[in-house]
């Protein structure tokens, strides 16, 4: 109860958090999860999930996220304009986004990036929006959460053009080990999602094997990309435990070791 009064200090809470799983990327503002939010949070607690990062994709979602956070202090907020939905990135909305950062309502910007799979038409506009939000992150010294689809080289070129001033997370990473190492050099963590649990996830498993634990995070991207054995059903943050257990078996490590390192890695994003 005491925590809910100080919910805007969420990043401070990370340091006091008990050890457990963290879902570093979830969309619980999706109606499918929002309508059962009490149960979604309850199942997180039952499955040893101690923190969930909500990815808010509009000003309205950030405002809703703030209300949810006052009730559930385990929630952390990122906010930004997604590459396939940048029509809401007006100057007025950028100012609002910046105010949320200044007031500590959101602890990072995202998800942002480039998506040339779903959206080829607004390629240039995506690049402008991505750069603008990268510069906002640098200005306020906050991490970014990156969405990248069919645009690995383009995303890399933009990030590296800022010469190490950015830091953040490559969300639901499904690229090569080689590119993962290149993004790590630029100050990024590699976040693995439900795909890690799929039988045919050869390249993501290879990333989990090859990349040191100190550069990894785990997430659900719920309500999408549900891990095995619930594939095809609705995804939710409590299932991050399945991703974590799979990572533990690949690394041949205890759950506790994975949980502790994931929390340390996440904390590093906030310096
Ligand atoms: Ni997402």
Short mmCIF file of C-alpha atoms and ligand atoms in Angstrom, two decimals:
data_model
loop_
_atom_site.label_atom_id
_atom_site.label_comp_id
_atom_site.label_asym_id
_atom_site.label_seq_id
_atom_site.Cartn_x
_atom_site.Cartn_y
_atom_site.Cartn_z
CA UNK A 1 0.00 0.00 0.00
CA UNK A 2 2.80 2.39 0.84
CA UNK A 3 4.41 1.73 -2.52
CA UNK A 4 1.34 2.69 -4.52
CA UNK A 5 1.60 6.26 -3.23
CA UNK A 6 5.10 6.48 -4.68
CA UNK A 7 4.46 4.57 -7.86
CA UNK A 8 6.30 7.12 -10.01
CA UNK A 9 9.51 6.07 -8.27
CA UNK A 10 9.26 2.69 -9.94
CA UNK A 11 12.87 2.55 -11.06
CA UNK A 12 13.92 2.98 -7.43
CA UNK A 13 11.80 -0.03 -6.54
CA UNK A 14 13.84 -2.23 -8.88
CA UNK A 15 16.74 -1.97 -6.48
CA UNK A 16 14.58 -3.13 -3.56
CA UNK A 17 12.81 -5.83 -5.49
CA UNK A 18 12.79 -9.42 -4.34
CA UNK A 19 14.39 -11.99 -6.61
CA UNK A 20 12.07 -13.45 -9.24
CA UNK A 21 11.29 -13.30 -12.95
CA UNK A 22 10.95 -9.99 -14.81
CA UNK A 23 8.88 -9.56 -17.95
CA UNK A 24 10.66 -6.67 -19.68
CA UNK A 25 8.15 -6.22 -22.50
CA UNK A 26 4.37 -6.65 -22.25
CA UNK A 27 1.27 -4.99 -23.70
CA UNK A 28 -1.35 -5.47 -20.99
CA UNK A 29 -3.28 -2.48 -22.34
CA UNK A 30 -4.50 -4.82 -25.03
CA UNK A 31 -8.18 -5.43 -24.24
CA UNK A 32 -7.63 -9.20 -24.08
CA UNK A 33 -5.44 -8.74 -20.98
CA UNK A 34 -6.84 -5.48 -19.62
CA UNK A 35 -10.28 -6.99 -19.09
CA UNK A 36 -8.79 -9.58 -16.71
CA UNK A 37 -5.95 -7.48 -15.29
CA UNK A 38 -6.52 -8.49 -11.64
CA UNK A 39 -6.14 -12.16 -12.59
CA UNK A 40 -3.18 -11.44 -14.88
CA UNK A 41 -1.33 -9.79 -11.97
CA UNK A 42 -2.41 -12.57 -9.58
CA UNK A 43 -0.94 -15.21 -11.91
CA UNK A 44 2.30 -13.20 -12.10
CA UNK A 45 2.62 -13.35 -8.32
CA UNK A 46 1.78 -17.07 -8.28
CA UNK A 47 4.51 -17.73 -10.87
CA UNK A 48 7.24 -15.77 -9.13
CA UNK A 49 7.11 -12.83 -11.57
CA UNK A 50 8.11 -9.73 -9.58
CA UNK A 51 8.13 -7.02 -12.25
CA UNK A 52 6.43 -6.33 -15.58
CA UNK A 53 7.48 -3.56 -17.98
CA UNK A 54 4.46 -2.20 -19.82
CA UNK A 55 5.15 -0.98 -23.31
CA UNK A 56 2.78 1.93 -23.98
CA UNK A 57 2.36 2.83 -27.64
CA UNK A 58 0.42 6.10 -27.42
CA UNK A 59 -0.18 8.99 -25.01
CA UNK A 60 -3.51 7.38 -24.05
CA UNK A 61 -1.78 4.08 -23.25
CA UNK A 62 0.77 5.88 -21.07
CA UNK A 63 -2.05 7.60 -19.15
CA UNK A 64 -3.78 4.25 -18.69
CA UNK A 65 -0.48 2.67 -17.67
CA UNK A 66 0.01 5.31 -14.95
CA UNK A 67 -3.42 4.46 -13.53
CA UNK A 68 -2.64 0.73 -13.57
CA UNK A 69 0.71 1.36 -11.91
CA UNK A 70 -0.90 3.18 -9.00
CA UNK A 71 -2.82 -0.04 -8.30
CA UNK A 72 -0.05 -2.54 -9.15
CA UNK A 73 3.39 -1.23 -8.15
CA UNK A 74 5.12 -4.19 -9.84
CA UNK A 75 4.48 -2.41 -13.17
CA UNK A 76 7.10 -0.21 -14.88
CA UNK A 77 6.32 1.97 -17.88
CA UNK A 78 8.05 2.59 -21.19
CA UNK A 79 6.30 4.77 -23.76
CA UNK A 80 6.90 5.76 -27.36
CA UNK A 81 5.66 5.80 -30.92
CA UNK A 82 5.82 2.36 -32.56
CA UNK A 83 7.15 2.26 -36.15
CA UNK A 84 3.94 0.82 -37.59
CA UNK A 85 1.82 3.42 -35.81
CA UNK A 86 3.65 6.72 -36.09
CA UNK A 87 0.64 8.70 -37.28
CA UNK A 88 0.15 9.89 -33.68
CA UNK A 89 3.63 11.40 -33.39
CA UNK A 90 2.51 15.04 -33.62
CA UNK A 91 4.64 17.81 -32.08
CA UNK A 92 2.09 18.07 -29.30
CA UNK A 93 2.39 14.36 -28.54
CA UNK A 94 6.20 14.56 -28.52
CA UNK A 95 5.92 17.32 -25.91
CA UNK A 96 3.63 15.11 -23.83
CA UNK A 97 6.02 12.18 -24.18
CA UNK A 98 8.86 14.40 -22.98
CA UNK A 99 6.83 15.56 -19.98
CA UNK A 100 6.21 11.94 -18.96
CA UNK A 101 9.99 11.38 -19.02
CA UNK A 102 10.75 14.54 -17.06
CA UNK A 103 8.12 13.68 -14.44
CA UNK A 104 9.46 10.13 -14.12
CA UNK A 105 6.15 8.61 -15.22
CA UNK A 106 7.93 6.53 -17.86
CA UNK A 107 11.44 5.18 -17.27
CA UNK A 108 12.35 4.65 -20.93
CA UNK A 109 11.25 5.22 -24.52
CA UNK A 110 9.80 2.38 -26.57
CA UNK A 111 9.01 0.42 -28.31
CA UNK A 112 10.53 2.38 -31.17
CA UNK A 113 12.46 1.36 -34.26
CA UNK A 114 11.89 0.30 -37.85
CA UNK A 115 9.49 -2.23 -39.34
CA UNK A 116 9.83 -2.75 -43.10
CA UNK A 117 7.84 -6.00 -42.95
CA UNK A 118 4.42 -4.63 -41.99
CA UNK A 119 4.96 -1.14 -43.25
CA UNK A 120 6.99 -0.27 -46.35
CA UNK A 121 4.96 2.78 -47.26
CA UNK A 122 6.10 5.07 -44.46
CA UNK A 123 9.75 4.09 -44.52
CA UNK A 124 11.11 7.65 -44.37
CA UNK A 125 8.60 8.73 -41.73
CA UNK A 126 9.62 5.73 -39.59
CA UNK A 127 13.25 6.76 -39.79
CA UNK A 128 12.42 10.35 -38.79
CA UNK A 129 10.33 9.17 -35.81
CA UNK A 130 12.97 6.68 -34.71
CA UNK A 131 15.75 9.29 -34.82
CA UNK A 132 13.64 11.87 -33.04
CA UNK A 133 12.95 9.45 -30.18
CA UNK A 134 16.60 8.33 -30.02
CA UNK A 135 17.56 11.98 -29.58
CA UNK A 136 14.95 12.42 -26.85
CA UNK A 137 16.46 9.41 -25.04
CA UNK A 138 19.94 10.91 -25.27
CA UNK A 139 18.70 14.30 -24.08
CA UNK A 140 17.09 12.79 -20.95
CA UNK A 141 19.57 9.92 -20.50
CA UNK A 142 16.94 7.15 -20.55
CA UNK A 143 17.03 3.71 -22.21
CA UNK A 144 15.14 2.77 -25.37
CA UNK A 145 13.31 -0.46 -26.27
CA UNK A 146 13.74 -1.40 -29.92
CA UNK A 147 11.35 -3.09 -32.33
CA UNK A 148 13.10 -4.22 -35.51
CA UNK A 149 11.66 -6.23 -38.38
CA UNK A 150 13.28 -6.67 -41.82
CA UNK A 151 15.42 -3.66 -40.94
CA UNK A 152 18.43 -4.96 -39.00
CA UNK A 153 21.09 -3.06 -40.93
CA UNK A 154 19.05 0.17 -41.02
CA UNK A 155 18.45 0.03 -37.24
CA UNK A 156 22.12 -0.72 -36.63
CA UNK A 157 23.23 2.18 -38.83
CA UNK A 158 20.99 4.64 -36.96
CA UNK A 159 22.00 3.42 -33.49
CA UNK A 160 25.70 3.44 -34.30
CA UNK A 161 25.45 6.94 -35.77
CA UNK A 162 24.92 8.18 -32.18
CA UNK A 163 28.34 6.80 -31.24
CA UNK A 164 27.60 5.04 -27.96
CA UNK A 165 25.27 7.69 -26.53
CA UNK A 166 22.27 5.33 -26.58
CA UNK A 167 21.52 2.31 -24.41
CA UNK A 168 18.57 -0.02 -24.30
CA UNK A 169 17.04 -3.34 -25.27
CA UNK A 170 16.71 -5.22 -28.55
CA UNK A 171 13.20 -6.53 -27.93
CA UNK A 172 12.22 -10.07 -28.94
CA UNK A 173 15.53 -10.50 -30.72
CA UNK A 174 15.55 -13.06 -33.53
CA UNK A 175 18.64 -12.08 -35.53
CA UNK A 176 22.10 -13.60 -35.78
CA UNK A 177 24.67 -14.06 -33.03
CA UNK A 178 27.02 -11.80 -34.96
CA UNK A 179 24.52 -8.89 -35.07
CA UNK A 180 23.62 -9.48 -31.40
CA UNK A 181 27.29 -8.91 -30.56
CA UNK A 182 27.31 -5.74 -32.68
CA UNK A 183 24.26 -4.37 -30.81
CA UNK A 184 25.84 -5.26 -27.46
CA UNK A 185 28.88 -3.19 -28.44
CA UNK A 186 26.52 -0.26 -29.00
CA UNK A 187 25.24 -0.53 -25.39
CA UNK A 188 22.24 -2.80 -25.89
CA UNK A 189 20.87 -5.85 -24.11
CA UNK A 190 19.45 -8.73 -26.13
CA UNK A 191 15.95 -9.68 -25.00
CA UNK A 192 14.58 -13.14 -25.75
CA UNK A 193 10.87 -13.94 -25.87
CA UNK A 194 8.56 -16.92 -26.24
CA UNK A 195 10.19 -17.99 -29.51
CA UNK A 196 13.03 -19.38 -27.40
CA UNK A 197 10.68 -22.17 -26.27
CA UNK A 198 9.62 -23.17 -29.81
CA UNK A 199 11.05 -26.43 -31.16
CA UNK A 200 12.12 -24.82 -34.46
CA UNK A 201 13.76 -21.78 -32.87
CA UNK A 202 17.26 -22.70 -33.97
CA UNK A 203 18.72 -19.18 -34.36
CA UNK A 204 17.21 -17.79 -31.12
CA UNK A 205 18.50 -20.82 -29.18
CA UNK A 206 21.91 -20.22 -30.71
CA UNK A 207 21.83 -16.61 -29.45
CA UNK A 208 20.91 -17.89 -25.96
CA UNK A 209 23.82 -20.33 -26.08
CA UNK A 210 26.43 -17.96 -27.45
CA UNK A 211 25.67 -14.65 -25.71
CA UNK A 212 26.80 -14.22 -22.10
CA UNK A 213 24.06 -14.03 -19.50
CA UNK A 214 25.10 -10.49 -18.53
CA UNK A 215 23.90 -9.22 -21.95
CA UNK A 216 20.49 -10.93 -21.95
CA UNK A 217 16.94 -10.15 -20.80
CA UNK A 218 13.70 -12.10 -21.07
CA UNK A 219 10.20 -10.95 -21.98
CA UNK A 220 6.81 -12.14 -23.23
CA UNK A 221 5.64 -9.43 -25.70
CA UNK A 222 2.22 -10.53 -24.51
CA UNK A 223 -0.46 -10.89 -25.76
CA UNK A 224 1.59 -12.10 -28.78
CA UNK A 225 4.14 -14.91 -29.30
CA UNK A 226 2.93 -17.25 -26.57
CA UNK A 227 5.60 -19.69 -25.33
CA UNK A 228 5.35 -23.47 -25.50
CA UNK A 229 3.23 -25.30 -24.22
CA UNK A 230 0.57 -22.56 -24.55
CA UNK A 231 1.46 -21.67 -28.15
CA UNK A 232 -1.64 -20.52 -30.05
CA UNK A 233 -3.33 -19.28 -26.87
CA UNK A 234 -3.29 -15.78 -25.38
CA UNK A 235 0.11 -14.79 -24.01
CA UNK A 236 0.45 -13.07 -20.61
CA UNK A 237 3.29 -11.78 -18.41
CA UNK A 238 3.26 -14.78 -16.01
CA UNK A 239 4.51 -16.93 -18.92
CA UNK A 240 7.87 -15.15 -18.78
CA UNK A 241 8.69 -17.87 -16.24
CA UNK A 242 8.56 -20.40 -19.14
CA UNK A 243 11.06 -18.34 -21.13
CA UNK A 244 13.29 -18.05 -18.06
CA UNK A 245 13.13 -21.79 -17.37
CA UNK A 246 14.08 -22.52 -20.97
CA UNK A 247 17.02 -20.12 -20.73
CA UNK A 248 18.09 -21.80 -17.47
CA UNK A 249 18.07 -25.22 -19.16
CA UNK A 250 20.06 -23.93 -22.18
CA UNK A 251 22.63 -22.28 -19.91
CA UNK A 252 22.53 -25.22 -17.50
CA UNK A 253 22.06 -22.83 -14.57
CA UNK A 254 19.72 -22.55 -11.57
CA UNK A 255 16.58 -20.42 -11.91
CA UNK A 256 17.85 -18.20 -9.12
CA UNK A 257 21.08 -17.44 -11.03
CA UNK A 258 19.11 -16.46 -14.14
CA UNK A 259 16.64 -14.34 -12.14
CA UNK A 260 19.38 -12.51 -10.25
CA UNK A 261 21.39 -11.73 -13.39
CA UNK A 262 18.30 -10.60 -15.35
CA UNK A 263 17.48 -8.14 -12.55
CA UNK A 264 21.04 -6.85 -12.47
CA UNK A 265 21.03 -6.41 -16.26
CA UNK A 266 17.72 -4.54 -16.20
CA UNK A 267 18.92 -2.27 -13.41
CA UNK A 268 22.03 -1.41 -15.44
CA UNK A 269 19.77 0.25 -18.01
CA UNK A 270 19.04 2.99 -15.49
CA UNK A 271 22.68 3.57 -14.44
NI1 LIG B 1 5.85 -5.22 -28.35
#
